[in-house]
Tab-separated table of C-alpha atoms in Angstrom:
chain	number	residue	atom	x	y	z
A	1	GLY	CA	0.344	-0.047	0.088
A	2	GLU	CA	0.858	3.600	-0.476
A	3	GLU	CA	0.404	4.404	3.544
A	4	VAL	CA	1.405	3.200	6.527
A	5	ALA	CA	-1.521	1.224	8.312
A	6	GLN	CA	-1.753	0.805	12.115
A	7	THR	CA	-4.264	-1.397	14.118
A	8	PRO	CA	-5.815	-0.904	16.296
A	9	LYS	CA	-6.571	2.515	16.245
A	10	HIS	CA	-7.267	2.289	20.207
A	11	LEU	CA	-6.550	-0.069	22.746
A	12	VAL	CA	-7.428	0.183	26.129
A	13	ARG	CA	-5.890	-2.428	28.986
A	14	GLY	CA	-5.821	-2.897	32.455
A	15	GLU	CA	-2.873	-2.877	34.107
A	16	GLY	CA	-0.667	-6.305	33.879
A	17	GLN	CA	-2.306	-7.146	30.602
A	18	LYS	CA	-1.167	-7.726	27.342
A	19	ALA	CA	-1.114	-5.317	24.373
A	20	LYS	CA	-0.576	-6.055	21.008
A	21	LEU	CA	0.023	-3.190	18.333
A	22	TYR	CA	0.408	-4.092	14.543
A	23	CYS	CA	1.808	-1.949	11.447
A	24	ALA	CA	1.813	-2.725	7.790
A	25	PRO	CA	4.651	-0.579	6.259
A	26	ILE	CA	4.497	0.806	2.572
A	27	LYS	CA	5.174	-1.857	-0.081
A	28	GLY	CA	8.596	-1.866	-1.179
A	29	HIS	CA	10.122	-0.180	2.172
A	30	SER	CA	12.842	-2.261	4.037
A	31	TYR	CA	12.891	-0.127	7.080
A	32	VAL	CA	10.052	0.219	9.952
A	33	PHE	CA	10.452	2.034	12.988
A	34	TRP	CA	8.333	2.264	16.151
A	35	TYR	CA	8.124	5.750	18.187
A	36	GLN	CA	6.063	6.354	21.334
A	37	GLN	CA	4.775	9.450	21.914
A	38	VAL	CA	3.932	10.034	25.332
A	39	LEU	CA	3.374	13.779	26.234
A	40	LYS	CA	1.965	15.503	23.292
A	41	ASN	CA	5.335	16.318	21.537
A	42	GLU	CA	7.718	13.808	23.094
A	43	PHE	CA	8.464	11.118	20.666
A	44	LYS	CA	10.678	8.306	22.125
A	45	PHE	CA	12.174	5.920	19.394
A	46	LEU	CA	12.030	2.418	20.444
A	47	ILE	CA	13.128	0.036	17.770
A	48	SER	CA	13.799	-0.423	13.907
A	49	PHE	CA	14.031	-3.412	11.533
A	50	GLN	CA	15.560	-3.801	8.307
A	51	ASN	CA	13.563	-6.280	6.418
A	52	GLU	CA	12.756	-8.743	9.365
A	53	ASN	CA	16.208	-8.134	11.136
A	54	VAL	CA	16.287	-6.048	14.194
A	55	PHE	CA	18.381	-3.002	13.034
A	56	ASP	CA	18.534	-0.752	16.163
A	57	GLU	CA	16.896	-1.838	19.593
A	58	THR	CA	18.275	0.805	21.769
A	59	GLY	CA	15.220	2.388	22.706
A	60	MET	CA	13.233	-0.670	23.841
A	61	PRO	CA	12.720	-1.673	27.528
A	62	LYS	CA	13.391	-5.186	26.807
A	63	GLU	CA	12.040	-6.656	30.083
A	64	ARG	CA	8.342	-6.305	29.051
A	65	PHE	CA	8.622	-4.791	25.215
A	66	SER	CA	9.112	-7.094	22.162
A	67	ALA	CA	8.649	-6.512	18.723
A	68	LYS	CA	8.755	-8.780	15.372
A	69	CYS	CA	8.491	-7.932	11.524
A	70	LEU	CA	8.082	-11.184	9.812
A	71	PRO	CA	8.037	-12.104	5.868
A	72	ASN	CA	4.415	-11.580	4.931
A	73	SER	CA	3.032	-10.671	8.247
A	74	PRO	CA	2.261	-7.263	9.558
A	75	CYS	CA	4.948	-5.895	12.067
A	76	SER	CA	4.300	-5.691	15.549
A	77	LEU	CA	4.917	-4.687	18.983
A	78	GLU	CA	4.130	-6.440	21.894
A	79	ILE	CA	3.936	-5.086	25.726
A	80	GLN	CA	3.683	-7.649	28.356
A	81	ALA	CA	2.305	-6.597	31.739
A	82	THR	CA	1.240	-3.058	30.810
A	83	LYS	CA	1.735	-0.576	33.345
A	84	LEU	CA	0.397	2.882	33.742
A	85	GLU	CA	3.391	4.654	32.295
A	86	ASP	CA	2.895	2.448	28.991
A	87	SER	CA	-0.126	4.719	27.996
A	88	ALA	CA	0.901	6.449	25.030
A	89	VAL	CA	0.211	6.903	21.405
A	90	TYR	CA	2.686	4.662	19.202
A	91	PHE	CA	3.498	5.397	15.750
A	92	CYS	CA	5.065	3.160	13.265
A	93	ALA	CA	7.226	4.282	10.363
A	94	SER	CA	8.589	2.834	7.098
A	95	SER	CA	11.083	4.134	4.505
A	96	GLN	CA	13.135	3.003	1.779
A	97	SER	CA	16.809	4.282	3.081
A	98	VAL	CA	17.785	5.557	6.195
A	99	VAL	CA	20.091	7.907	4.763
A	100	THR	CA	18.173	9.779	1.697
A	101	ASP	CA	14.406	8.866	2.633
A	102	THR	CA	11.830	10.686	4.629
A	103	GLN	CA	10.200	8.022	7.272
A	104	TYR	CA	6.597	7.811	6.386
A	105	PHE	CA	4.327	7.705	9.237
A	106	GLY	CA	1.317	5.887	10.284
A	107	PRO	CA	-1.976	7.385	12.240
A	108	GLY	CA	-0.278	5.702	15.539
A	109	THR	CA	-2.014	3.432	18.347
A	110	ARG	CA	-3.451	5.057	21.332
A	111	LEU	CA	-2.748	2.852	24.294
A	112	THR	CA	-4.855	3.770	27.434
A	113	VAL	CA	-3.494	1.614	30.270
A	114	LEU	CA	-6.206	1.739	33.219
B	1	LYS	CA	23.538	12.906	23.463
B	2	GLN	CA	21.725	14.501	20.904
B	3	GLU	CA	19.316	17.190	21.987
B	4	VAL	CA	16.988	19.013	19.805
B	5	THR	CA	15.062	21.989	20.656
B	6	GLN	CA	12.439	24.063	18.786
B	7	ILE	CA	11.695	27.728	19.451
B	8	PRO	CA	9.220	28.897	19.761
B	9	ALA	CA	6.763	26.436	21.664
B	10	ALA	CA	3.786	28.372	20.379
B	11	LEU	CA	2.989	30.962	17.806
B	12	SER	CA	-0.072	32.459	17.332
B	13	VAL	CA	-0.302	34.830	14.151
B	14	PRO	CA	-2.932	36.176	11.761
B	15	GLU	CA	-3.394	34.906	8.170
B	16	GLY	CA	-0.915	36.194	5.752
B	17	GLU	CA	2.014	36.675	7.923
B	18	ASN	CA	5.275	35.283	6.828
B	19	LEU	CA	6.682	32.962	9.728
B	20	VAL	CA	9.990	31.527	10.599
B	21	LEU	CA	10.530	28.351	13.175
B	22	ASN	CA	13.646	27.455	14.666
B	23	CYS	CA	15.221	24.318	15.443
B	24	SER	CA	18.645	23.411	16.723
B	25	PHE	CA	20.349	20.681	17.419
B	26	THR	CA	23.791	19.924	19.611
B	27	ASP	CA	25.495	17.172	17.575
B	28	SER	CA	26.207	17.862	14.050
B	29	ALA	CA	26.995	14.288	13.329
B	30	ILE	CA	23.393	13.857	11.245
B	31	TYR	CA	22.185	12.080	7.966
B	32	ASN	CA	19.494	14.752	7.391
B	33	LEU	CA	16.904	16.947	9.274
B	34	GLN	CA	13.725	16.324	8.183
B	35	TRP	CA	10.673	18.661	9.152
B	36	PHE	CA	6.982	17.339	9.799
B	37	ARG	CA	3.491	18.612	10.721
B	38	GLN	CA	1.157	17.000	13.132
B	39	ASP	CA	-2.552	17.716	13.226
B	40	PRO	CA	-4.262	17.030	16.812
B	41	GLY	CA	-4.716	13.541	17.167
B	42	LYS	CA	-3.371	12.368	14.200
B	43	GLY	CA	0.261	11.029	12.780
B	44	LEU	CA	3.134	12.745	11.462
B	45	THR	CA	3.386	14.360	7.702
B	46	SER	CA	6.450	14.733	6.030
B	47	LEU	CA	7.126	18.579	5.086
B	48	LEU	CA	10.597	18.773	4.157
B	49	LEU	CA	13.575	16.745	4.249
B	50	ILE	CA	17.304	18.298	3.580
B	51	GLN	CA	20.193	15.929	3.609
B	52	SER	CA	23.336	16.997	5.579
B	53	SER	CA	25.233	17.993	2.708
B	54	GLN	CA	22.573	20.286	1.336
B	55	ARG	CA	21.803	23.894	2.337
B	56	GLU	CA	18.063	24.336	1.864
B	57	GLN	CA	14.897	22.554	0.316
B	58	THR	CA	11.541	24.070	-0.769
B	59	SER	CA	8.072	22.905	-1.130
B	60	GLY	CA	5.418	25.402	-2.061
B	61	ARG	CA	5.224	27.947	0.508
B	62	LEU	CA	7.561	26.193	2.981
B	63	ASN	CA	11.473	26.465	2.659
B	64	ALA	CA	13.976	25.200	5.165
B	65	SER	CA	17.285	25.886	5.700
B	66	LEU	CA	20.247	23.691	7.421
B	67	ASP	CA	23.395	24.934	9.160
B	68	LYS	CA	25.083	21.779	10.155
B	69	SER	CA	27.982	23.882	11.657
B	70	SER	CA	26.095	25.689	13.894
B	71	GLY	CA	23.136	22.838	14.453
B	72	ARG	CA	20.376	25.177	13.399
B	73	SER	CA	17.687	24.663	10.855
B	74	THR	CA	14.594	27.120	10.243
B	75	LEU	CA	11.407	26.807	8.405
B	76	TYR	CA	9.977	29.595	6.582
B	77	ILE	CA	6.344	29.729	6.043
B	78	ALA	CA	5.151	32.101	3.715
B	79	ALA	CA	1.888	33.520	3.669
B	80	SER	CA	0.474	31.709	6.389
B	81	GLN	CA	-3.151	30.336	6.256
B	82	PRO	CA	-5.260	29.048	8.716
B	83	GLY	CA	-4.716	25.351	7.433
B	84	ASP	CA	-1.335	25.740	8.257
B	85	SER	CA	-2.224	25.728	11.847
B	86	ALA	CA	-0.564	22.354	13.562
B	87	THR	CA	2.144	21.270	15.061
B	88	TYR	CA	5.701	21.443	13.645
B	89	LEU	CA	8.543	19.097	14.639
B	90	CYS	CA	11.851	18.681	13.299
B	91	ALA	CA	13.923	15.616	13.777
B	92	VAL	CA	17.696	14.933	13.161
B	93	CYS	CA	18.760	11.247	11.778
B	94	LEU	CA	21.791	10.577	13.677
B	95	TYR	CA	24.842	9.452	11.979
B	96	ASN	CA	25.630	5.861	11.654
B	97	THR	CA	22.144	4.962	13.331
B	98	ASP	CA	18.799	5.451	11.882
B	99	LYS	CA	16.955	6.753	14.715
B	100	LEU	CA	15.243	10.336	14.604
B	101	ILE	CA	15.514	12.267	17.362
B	102	PHE	CA	12.502	14.790	17.834
B	103	GLY	CA	12.217	18.354	18.784
B	104	THR	CA	10.065	19.510	21.230
B	105	GLY	CA	7.758	20.940	18.775
B	106	THR	CA	6.512	24.622	18.114
B	107	ARG	CA	2.467	24.608	18.002
B	108	LEU	CA	1.305	27.106	15.583
B	109	GLN	CA	-2.527	28.984	15.449
B	110	VAL	CA	-3.148	30.987	12.236
B	111	PHE	CA	-6.543	32.924	12.841
B	112	PRO	CA	-8.040	34.362	9.903
């Protein structure tokens, strides 16, 4: 597709429950990125993939967060045992090249942890 | 550690004014700098991308400049319109990584 698609739009979980978010990158894009927007304008990088391989995971809280990009499937970001502070909008982005191409962002998934 | 700052944090102007939004970054080892707009409750829309070797990029009423040595970029919006109202974010792509480091944003309101 020509746009990055993210599902679901909204997700509500009780503290301690699992949350799974999905992202379909633009067809032909090799790179996929996940960002977390906690406050209105604070974007935090989480993880990136080059095809199905993790490219950079320096932003991931590894004890509860995991992510995958498998061939012929949407990419996913999973949070085990959600905490209140995980409430945020999670954005997925994709690009053809890290250096020369802009990152195209999806509409985001709003996660609310109660 | 790369820090990206934007000023002003908020701006409210009448329609028709020419605007300058500022972005500064602390580490000049970047691949590129990108400007985005974010409408309330929406994702990011890419506006302009400036490679580290470039000085400026233009798209319609938007012009972005980059001075890597001083760690600054400006986004110039000509003849502002109410439809320009949004939050504008700059982001730098760090050299040898791929992650975008975002600025704090400028919330722009253009009133008729």
